[in-house]
Amino acid sequence: MNKLSLAGLLGLVVRRDLLLAMRRRADVLTTLIFFVMVVSLFPLGVGPEQDMLRKMASGVVWVAALLASMLSLPRMFSADYADGTLEQMMLAPQSLTVLVLGKIVAHWMLSGLPLVLIAPVLGLQFDMSTQALGMLVLALLLGTPILSMIGVIGAALTLGLRGGGVLVSLLVLPLCIPVLIFGAGAVEAVNSGMSAVSNLALLGAFMIFALVFTPFVAAQALRISME
Amino acid sequence: MNWGDFFAMNGYAFYVWGSYGVTVLVFAVEALMARNRRNNILRELRLMRMDMEDNGNGEQA
Amino acid sequence: MAINWFKYSAPSTFYGLAGKLIPFFAWPAAILFAIGLYIGFFVAPTDAVQSEAYRIIFIHVPASILSMFIYLIMAGYAALGLIFNTRLSSMMAQALAPTGALFAFISLWTGALWGKPMWGAWWVWDARLTSELILLFLYLGFIALQASIEDPRRADKAAALLAIVGSVNVPIIYFSVKWWNTLHQGATIKMSGTSMHVAMQQAMFMVLVACWLYAIAVALARVRSIILERERNTQWVSELPEVKYEDGGAK
């Protein structure tokens, strides 16, 4: 087999994970349905007044996005861990960091991207203005990859632990708070007429910072868990 | 300096003594738990040691 | 005569050393705590604005400082344990975590009890209080991860990695919460606004040092138990006086 380039490895892992996920389509939909359900519950709890809903829309959507991305984290490695392919992957003479990056991209495409695509529809439930909807999509587009990247570290650390699902949320949610603050803040800024450039810039900075460090840290976490 | 006024804390008694009371309580509980943990492990070690002695004698004899 | 410090990096020798050190930290802590509180309650004047309620500051500020620094020290020990594979460093990190979490809890509790008379609400989403709450979550995450993994070696390393990632995030979380707080609610009453009377500063400093000594004493006591738990099958543990005889050896 010819020497696999890093980009080739990345593409291979992403394609493989997406293929596997598509075979069990239900998993992908559960994340999406959970997101829609959580967002739709709030108006029932808070009441139908339009201006109240408009004010809290971005916060609700963002918290739901955080929870939805937590939901699918344990499944990231559990299938490969169970049937031993994860061990083979680690033994392969390929860079584990890029392999983990592939896992991150696959997880984001399965749990982050659907949220971004469906967010505008949910925004209408909260009667958000079109600029606010546009900003929500943009902020989510920047924010959800960070959630996946931080989440992968939690998933790698809690590999194979019983009760891992709850544990991964306890470990990862505190670290996602800055993303929540600036993500929801971006839409808030647009609602109140200010420019949201500062929020988006910070979100972008977090994303690049996470992109540089999290694959390596997650690879270390995998080595620790698989010892 | 009568103690009545002192403890009244000018009406804020509940807040001030609530804070310091809980703090001292937390310190005491933490110290007790540390001691308790030590006693448990020591008791366990003594049991292990006794088992070893019994088996030890058994085998040698 | 060069003292071989590395001798004390082995759990067995450190166990004895820690045992001797505990009284030297515990008693000064109690004495300093008493003196600090005496000055705080009897010498320090009544504050013009906040009358007697401000006296909570003597425990609230030290507890907050302690909770932050213990987390960084814990992350430092964890990193040492991860890099140099020294079991004792990881044990020290595990021993510090509960004490740090308790100081974070004390800081939140006293902050709430102080906030009620001052700001009229038990919980105010002030930047410092909010970051303290998140710090408590980071502590609980560390303790939960350490507790949920059976194999001690993997538990140490996994928790160490989490502590390092957490410590990188602490400043980020603090500044984002600070930015978020000033945006929404305007500046709440600044705690440090009032100029501190010299007696107040003395009292707070003494309580701070007392809390430091207390934290070290409790951590040393807990690390001794952890050493015993982890080295239960070793020879030196079974030879210990307190294990050999029912009442022999140190307390």
XYZ file of C-alpha atoms in Angstrom:
539
model
C 0.000 0.000 0.000
C 1.554 3.338 -0.906
C 2.696 5.597 1.941
C -0.427 7.350 3.224
C 0.024 11.144 3.425
C -1.310 12.946 6.494
C -4.124 14.469 4.489
C -4.875 11.027 3.098
C -5.036 9.617 6.604
C -7.352 12.427 7.670
C -9.664 11.817 4.714
C -9.618 8.084 5.326
C -10.619 8.375 8.976
C -13.345 10.936 8.262
C -14.794 8.871 5.410
C -14.693 5.712 7.511
C -16.449 7.294 10.476
C -19.093 8.952 8.334
C -19.731 5.643 6.564
C -20.089 3.809 9.860
C -22.394 6.512 11.202
C -24.575 6.431 8.111
C -25.093 2.712 8.624
C -26.547 3.475 12.049
C -28.476 6.596 10.999
C -30.476 6.560 14.228
C -27.473 7.810 16.227
C -27.113 10.872 14.047
C -30.786 11.676 14.305
C -30.920 11.305 18.089
C -28.509 14.217 18.492
C -30.573 16.327 16.138
C -33.926 15.382 17.655
C -32.572 15.997 21.150
C -31.457 19.482 20.086
C -34.830 20.307 18.529
C -36.727 18.952 21.527
C -34.689 20.821 24.122
C -35.059 24.114 22.238
C -38.789 23.589 21.753
C -39.346 22.855 25.442
C -38.317 26.309 26.594
C -41.234 28.304 25.180
C -43.573 25.793 26.831
C -41.857 26.376 30.115
C -41.388 30.126 29.885
C -44.525 31.251 28.075
C -45.338 32.493 24.594
C -44.629 36.245 24.936
C -42.645 37.162 21.825
C -40.274 39.702 23.308
C -39.349 37.414 26.199
C -38.594 34.585 23.773
C -36.644 36.825 21.457
C -34.474 37.944 24.362
C -33.568 34.442 25.497
C -33.436 32.764 22.096
C -29.648 32.739 21.609
C -28.973 31.500 25.144
C -31.438 28.632 24.789
C -30.143 27.546 21.385
C -26.534 27.664 22.544
C -27.124 25.709 25.763
C -29.044 23.120 23.745
C -26.134 22.933 21.263
C -23.703 22.343 24.158
C -25.858 19.549 25.597
C -26.470 17.953 22.202
C -22.748 17.765 21.432
C -22.153 16.169 24.857
C -24.678 13.490 24.016
C -22.732 11.922 21.179
C -19.233 12.130 22.732
C -19.104 8.702 24.383
C -19.938 7.076 21.033
C -16.870 8.613 19.467
C -14.445 5.894 20.540
C -16.686 3.320 22.220
C -17.393 1.255 19.063
C -13.717 1.110 18.028
C -12.657 0.508 21.651
C -15.072 -2.397 22.017
C -13.983 -4.367 18.939
C -10.282 -3.568 19.222
C -9.924 -1.427 16.090
C -8.818 1.483 18.298
C -5.889 -0.614 19.463
C -4.948 -1.410 15.878
C -5.241 2.262 14.972
C -2.836 3.163 17.754
C -0.388 0.475 16.699
C -0.506 1.593 13.057
C 2.612 3.571 11.961
C 0.410 6.624 11.387
C 0.283 9.822 13.410
C -2.278 9.354 16.183
C -2.796 13.105 16.374
C -4.030 13.320 12.783
C -6.158 10.248 13.367
C -7.783 11.952 16.353
C -8.242 15.076 14.235
C -10.121 12.901 11.765
C -12.327 11.647 14.590
C -12.983 15.267 15.625
C -13.964 16.307 12.108
C -16.232 13.254 11.768
C -17.867 13.980 15.153
C -18.401 17.623 14.200
C -19.952 16.682 10.855
C -22.295 14.287 12.624
C -23.284 16.374 15.612
C -22.160 19.960 14.987
C -23.084 20.601 11.385
C -26.704 19.323 11.655
C -27.236 21.731 14.566
C -25.953 24.629 12.499
C -28.230 23.733 9.596
C -31.356 23.376 11.694
C -30.719 26.334 14.024
C -32.404 28.927 11.733
C -35.606 26.891 11.695
C -35.603 26.766 15.484
C -34.771 30.459 15.611
C -38.132 31.141 13.966
C -39.825 29.531 16.933
C -38.351 32.361 18.964
C -39.275 34.997 16.373
C -35.627 36.011 15.873
C -34.855 38.715 13.298
C -33.086 37.659 10.120
C -29.776 39.315 11.110
C -29.927 37.522 14.444
C -30.565 34.229 12.660
C -27.649 34.858 10.327
C -25.376 35.658 13.267
C -26.621 32.588 15.153
C -25.667 30.324 12.263
C -22.268 32.001 11.900
C -21.527 31.815 15.630
C -22.631 28.169 15.783
C -20.471 27.425 12.750
C -17.475 28.790 14.672
C -18.485 27.410 18.055
C -19.565 23.799 17.454
C -16.126 22.643 16.221
C -14.653 23.899 19.499
C -17.219 21.864 21.411
C -16.195 18.771 19.464
C -12.504 19.448 20.005
C -12.803 19.933 23.760
C -15.241 17.034 23.884
C -12.800 14.626 22.248
C -10.427 15.072 25.188
C -13.211 14.143 27.597
C -14.217 11.162 25.450
C -10.611 9.910 25.322
C -10.132 10.298 29.082
C -13.307 8.455 30.000
C -12.788 5.614 27.495
C -14.314 2.376 28.658
C -15.547 3.721 32.009
C -19.009 2.796 33.114
C -21.096 5.914 33.583
C -18.773 7.605 31.092
C -21.565 9.624 29.460
C -22.346 11.659 32.560
C -18.705 11.896 33.537
C -17.669 13.314 30.161
C -20.234 16.120 30.542
C -18.947 16.952 34.029
C -15.401 17.145 32.711
C -16.082 19.010 29.495
C -18.930 21.458 30.159
C -16.944 23.808 32.429
C -14.346 24.099 29.683
C -16.994 24.997 27.082
C -18.335 27.973 29.078
C -16.264 30.624 27.255
C -17.641 29.314 23.944
C -21.189 29.572 25.323
C -20.592 33.113 26.597
C -19.173 34.501 23.369
C -21.459 32.469 21.128
C -24.642 33.632 22.805
C -23.065 37.075 23.215
C -22.638 37.403 19.455
C -26.354 37.020 18.788
C -27.131 39.218 21.795
C -24.914 41.939 20.344
C -26.747 41.841 17.020
C -30.117 42.023 18.811
C -29.067 45.092 20.728
C -27.654 46.728 17.609
C -23.965 46.473 18.504
C -21.489 44.828 16.137
C -20.654 41.225 17.050
C -17.198 41.253 15.451
C -15.433 41.016 18.809
C -17.365 37.876 19.773
C -16.723 36.199 16.442
C -13.043 37.133 16.589
C -12.714 35.546 20.039
C -14.614 32.451 18.915
C -12.271 32.178 15.961
C -9.278 32.552 18.274
C -10.613 29.786 20.544
C -11.109 27.563 17.504
C -7.556 27.978 16.246
C -6.167 27.562 19.775
C -8.175 24.366 20.213
C -7.293 23.127 16.715
C -3.585 23.354 17.544
C -3.664 21.683 20.948
C -6.646 19.381 21.365
C -5.711 16.638 18.817
C -2.319 16.231 20.513
C -3.798 16.294 24.031
C -6.526 13.846 23.031
C -3.886 11.533 21.520
C -2.035 11.603 24.876
C -5.311 10.902 26.646
C -5.891 7.910 24.367
C -2.422 6.569 25.108
C -3.142 6.920 28.825
C -6.496 5.188 28.567
C -5.291 2.376 26.345
C -2.191 1.486 28.323
C -17.580 45.061 76.032
C -20.670 43.000 76.634
C -20.950 39.786 74.733
C -24.575 40.412 73.783
C -23.686 43.210 71.361
C -20.701 41.315 70.114
C -22.693 38.270 69.097
C -25.500 40.385 67.690
C -23.012 41.754 65.126
C -25.232 44.788 64.749
C -28.020 42.654 63.307
C -25.818 40.712 60.900
C -25.250 37.884 63.369
C -26.795 35.243 61.132
C -24.594 36.115 58.173
C -21.303 36.507 60.026
C -21.698 33.505 62.321
C -23.254 31.513 59.486
C -20.086 31.995 57.451
C -17.591 31.313 60.235
C -19.685 28.488 61.665
C -19.737 26.628 58.350
C -16.032 27.278 57.804
C -15.021 25.846 61.173
C -17.453 22.972 60.620
C -15.871 22.191 57.234
C -12.373 22.263 58.763
C -13.466 19.951 61.596
C -15.254 17.520 59.290
C -12.283 17.398 56.921
C -9.871 16.665 59.787
C -12.166 13.965 61.170
C -12.548 12.348 57.766
C -8.775 12.320 57.297
C -8.349 10.642 60.685
C -11.140 8.192 59.904
C -9.567 7.291 56.579
C -6.236 6.681 58.320
C -7.781 4.419 60.952
C -9.600 2.396 58.295
C -6.491 1.740 56.248
C -4.443 0.911 59.371
C -7.082 -1.579 60.530
C -7.092 -3.148 57.094
C -3.305 -3.401 57.069
C -3.308 -5.056 60.491
C -5.838 -7.619 59.251
C -3.705 -8.281 56.194
C -0.671 -8.673 58.400
C -2.441 -11.125 60.682
C -3.599 -13.177 57.688
C -0.035 -13.217 56.411
C 1.235 -14.389 59.795
C -1.329 -17.177 60.013
C -0.607 -18.398 56.479
C 3.130 -17.815 57.029
C 3.177 -20.100 60.105
C 0.912 -22.592 58.414
C 3.184 -23.020 55.444
C 6.433 -23.169 57.382
C 5.252 -25.742 59.892
C 27.005 17.624 53.943
C 24.736 17.637 50.916
C 21.245 16.661 51.902
C 19.895 14.167 49.406
C 16.481 15.657 48.807
C 15.563 12.955 46.396
C 15.524 10.543 49.308
C 12.189 12.097 50.260
C 10.678 11.568 46.857
C 10.166 7.905 47.645
C 6.781 7.279 49.266
C 8.252 5.237 52.092
C 10.625 7.930 53.349
C 8.150 10.727 52.619
C 5.572 8.905 54.755
C 7.746 9.303 57.852
C 8.712 12.879 57.046
C 5.086 13.913 56.474
C 4.107 12.330 59.766
C 6.641 14.465 61.640
C 5.719 17.635 59.734
C 1.964 17.608 60.298
C 2.049 18.969 63.881
C 4.400 21.771 62.755
C 1.746 22.931 60.308
C -1.416 22.071 62.208
C -0.701 23.870 65.478
C 0.624 27.144 63.999
C -2.431 27.130 61.721
C -4.822 26.945 64.685
C -2.931 29.644 66.621
C -2.696 32.014 63.677
C -6.355 31.454 62.856
C -7.336 32.389 66.396
C -5.133 35.518 66.455
C -6.301 36.565 62.988
C -9.947 36.264 63.992
C -9.289 38.080 67.261
C -7.827 41.050 65.400
C -10.559 40.824 62.797
C -13.371 40.915 65.327
C -12.025 43.006 68.169
C -9.298 45.256 66.843
C -10.560 46.080 63.363
C -13.074 49.009 63.453
C -16.642 48.813 62.271
C -16.809 49.642 58.600
C -18.677 52.856 57.807
C -20.610 51.446 54.874
C -21.083 47.778 55.678
C -20.990 47.943 59.530
C -20.370 44.442 60.927
C -21.163 42.261 57.888
C -17.853 43.108 56.218
C -16.059 40.896 58.772
C -16.923 37.953 56.548
C -14.174 39.215 54.242
C -11.562 37.770 56.617
C -12.504 34.232 55.594
C -14.048 34.864 52.165
C -10.986 36.371 50.483
C -8.435 33.857 51.870
C -10.714 30.962 50.892
C -11.013 32.293 47.338
C -7.257 32.837 47.052
C -6.609 29.358 48.449
C -9.074 27.640 46.120
C -7.404 29.236 43.092
C -3.812 28.559 44.154
C -4.449 25.007 45.346
C -5.830 24.230 41.887
C -2.666 25.535 40.222
C -0.434 23.654 42.692
C -2.512 20.531 42.169
C -2.096 20.890 38.395
C 1.658 21.390 38.949
C 1.967 18.182 40.978
C -0.166 16.366 38.436
C 2.070 17.577 35.597
C 5.164 16.453 37.548
C 3.592 13.054 38.061
C 2.699 12.808 34.370
C 6.104 13.908 33.050
C 8.476 12.233 35.518
C 6.234 9.308 36.335
C 6.759 9.958 40.047
C 3.891 8.303 41.910
C 4.291 10.567 44.925
C 3.528 13.714 42.872
C 0.280 12.212 41.614
C -0.609 11.161 45.147
C 0.025 14.734 46.312
C -2.277 16.062 43.568
C -4.980 13.594 44.606
C -4.535 14.640 48.239
C -4.881 18.361 47.467
C -8.060 18.117 45.372
C -10.638 17.680 48.184
C -9.084 20.487 50.247
C -9.145 22.824 47.261
C -12.759 21.904 46.504
C -13.727 22.588 50.121
C -12.064 25.997 50.021
C -13.969 26.763 46.825
C -17.162 25.743 48.608
C -16.309 27.921 51.634
C -15.603 30.823 49.298
C -18.997 30.390 47.597
C -20.819 29.936 50.908
C -19.291 32.972 52.570
C -19.711 34.950 49.330
C -23.435 34.187 49.316
C -23.828 34.991 53.021
C -22.002 38.272 52.468
C -23.903 39.063 49.285
C -27.307 38.835 50.994
C -26.835 41.853 53.336
C -24.699 43.792 50.856
C -26.334 43.219 47.493
C -29.674 41.935 48.721
C -29.469 38.535 47.003
C -28.032 35.175 48.036
C -26.427 34.665 44.648
C -25.187 37.487 42.465
C -23.727 36.619 39.049
C -20.623 38.586 39.906
C -17.584 37.713 37.802
C -15.559 36.431 40.760
C -18.345 34.361 42.298
C -19.208 32.832 38.915
C -15.598 31.893 38.170
C -15.372 30.404 41.668
C -18.407 28.251 40.902
C -16.807 27.044 37.653
C -13.572 26.341 39.553
C -15.575 24.147 41.925
C -16.887 22.233 38.893
C -13.313 21.758 37.663
C -12.364 20.346 41.077
C -15.356 17.998 41.082
C -14.443 16.862 37.565
C -10.902 16.072 38.702
C -12.088 14.148 41.777
C -14.808 12.301 39.821
C -12.402 11.232 37.078
C -9.787 10.094 39.613
C -12.411 8.136 41.537
C -14.045 6.461 38.541
C -10.904 4.719 37.233
C -9.891 1.607 39.153
C -6.274 1.328 38.059
C -4.411 3.975 40.121
C -1.764 4.591 37.458
C -4.290 5.364 34.736
C -6.407 7.352 37.198
C -3.405 9.542 38.083
C -2.419 10.196 34.504
C -5.949 10.820 33.225
C -6.730 13.197 36.106
C -3.363 14.887 35.589
C -4.137 15.579 31.947
C -7.534 16.997 32.953
C -5.912 19.211 35.606
C -3.425 20.596 33.073
C -6.173 21.285 30.510
C -8.243 22.824 33.328
C -5.457 25.094 34.510
C -4.957 26.403 30.966
C -8.674 27.211 30.873
C -8.905 28.925 34.290
C -7.657 32.330 33.023
C -9.755 32.037 29.846
C -12.861 31.266 31.891
C -12.140 34.123 34.316
C -11.757 36.758 31.607
C -14.725 35.574 29.585
C -16.911 35.611 32.715
C -15.559 39.055 33.650
C -16.332 40.334 30.114
C -19.766 38.718 30.230
C -20.559 40.168 33.669
C -19.649 43.758 32.904
C -21.653 43.580 29.678
C -24.881 42.514 31.365
C -25.091 44.032 34.751
C -22.812 47.004 35.108
C -20.169 47.126 37.793
C -21.471 45.723 41.043
C -20.093 47.224 44.282
C -16.369 46.689 44.130
C -15.246 44.622 47.119
C -11.816 46.135 47.196
C -13.143 49.680 46.779
C -13.138 50.479 50.502
C -9.639 51.431 51.670
C -8.523 48.700 54.040
C -7.753 49.731 57.612
C -4.340 48.341 58.700
C -5.950 46.038 61.278
C -8.167 44.570 58.571
C -5.180 43.822 56.382
C -3.333 42.199 59.281
C -6.319 40.038 60.159
C -6.878 38.911 56.598
C -3.179 38.157 56.095
C -3.063 36.059 59.266
C -6.150 34.095 58.327
C -4.661 33.569 54.867
C -1.431 32.149 56.277
C -3.438 30.068 58.768
C -5.480 28.619 55.906
C -2.289 27.854 53.979
C -0.793 25.969 56.951
C -4.069 24.168 57.507
C -4.265 23.121 53.843
C -0.711 21.756 53.956
C -1.390 19.844 57.182
C -4.590 18.241 55.850
C -2.978 17.435 52.501
C -0.018 15.774 54.222
C -2.341 13.741 56.424
C -4.384 12.646 53.412
C -1.337 11.825 51.313
C -0.103 9.545 54.111
C -3.356 7.593 53.938
C -3.115 7.444 50.148
C 0.455 6.126 50.411
C -0.688 3.403 52.806
C -3.602 2.507 50.548
C -1.460 2.245 47.463
C 1.535 0.552 49.043
C -0.466 -1.882 51.130
C 1.285 -4.938 49.724
C 4.807 -3.667 50.265
C 7.208 -4.846 52.891
C 7.875 -1.471 54.484
C 4.177 -0.930 55.178
C 3.762 -4.208 57.045
C 6.861 -3.371 59.128
C 5.395 -0.020 60.211
C 5.042 0.284 64.004
C 1.428 1.367 63.757
C 0.635 -1.706 61.684
C 2.620 -4.156 63.851
C 1.208 -3.183 67.212
C -2.317 -2.095 67.985
C -1.318 1.102 69.787
C 2.350 1.459 68.855
C 3.933 4.149 66.696
C 2.703 7.649 65.799
C -0.886 8.731 66.417
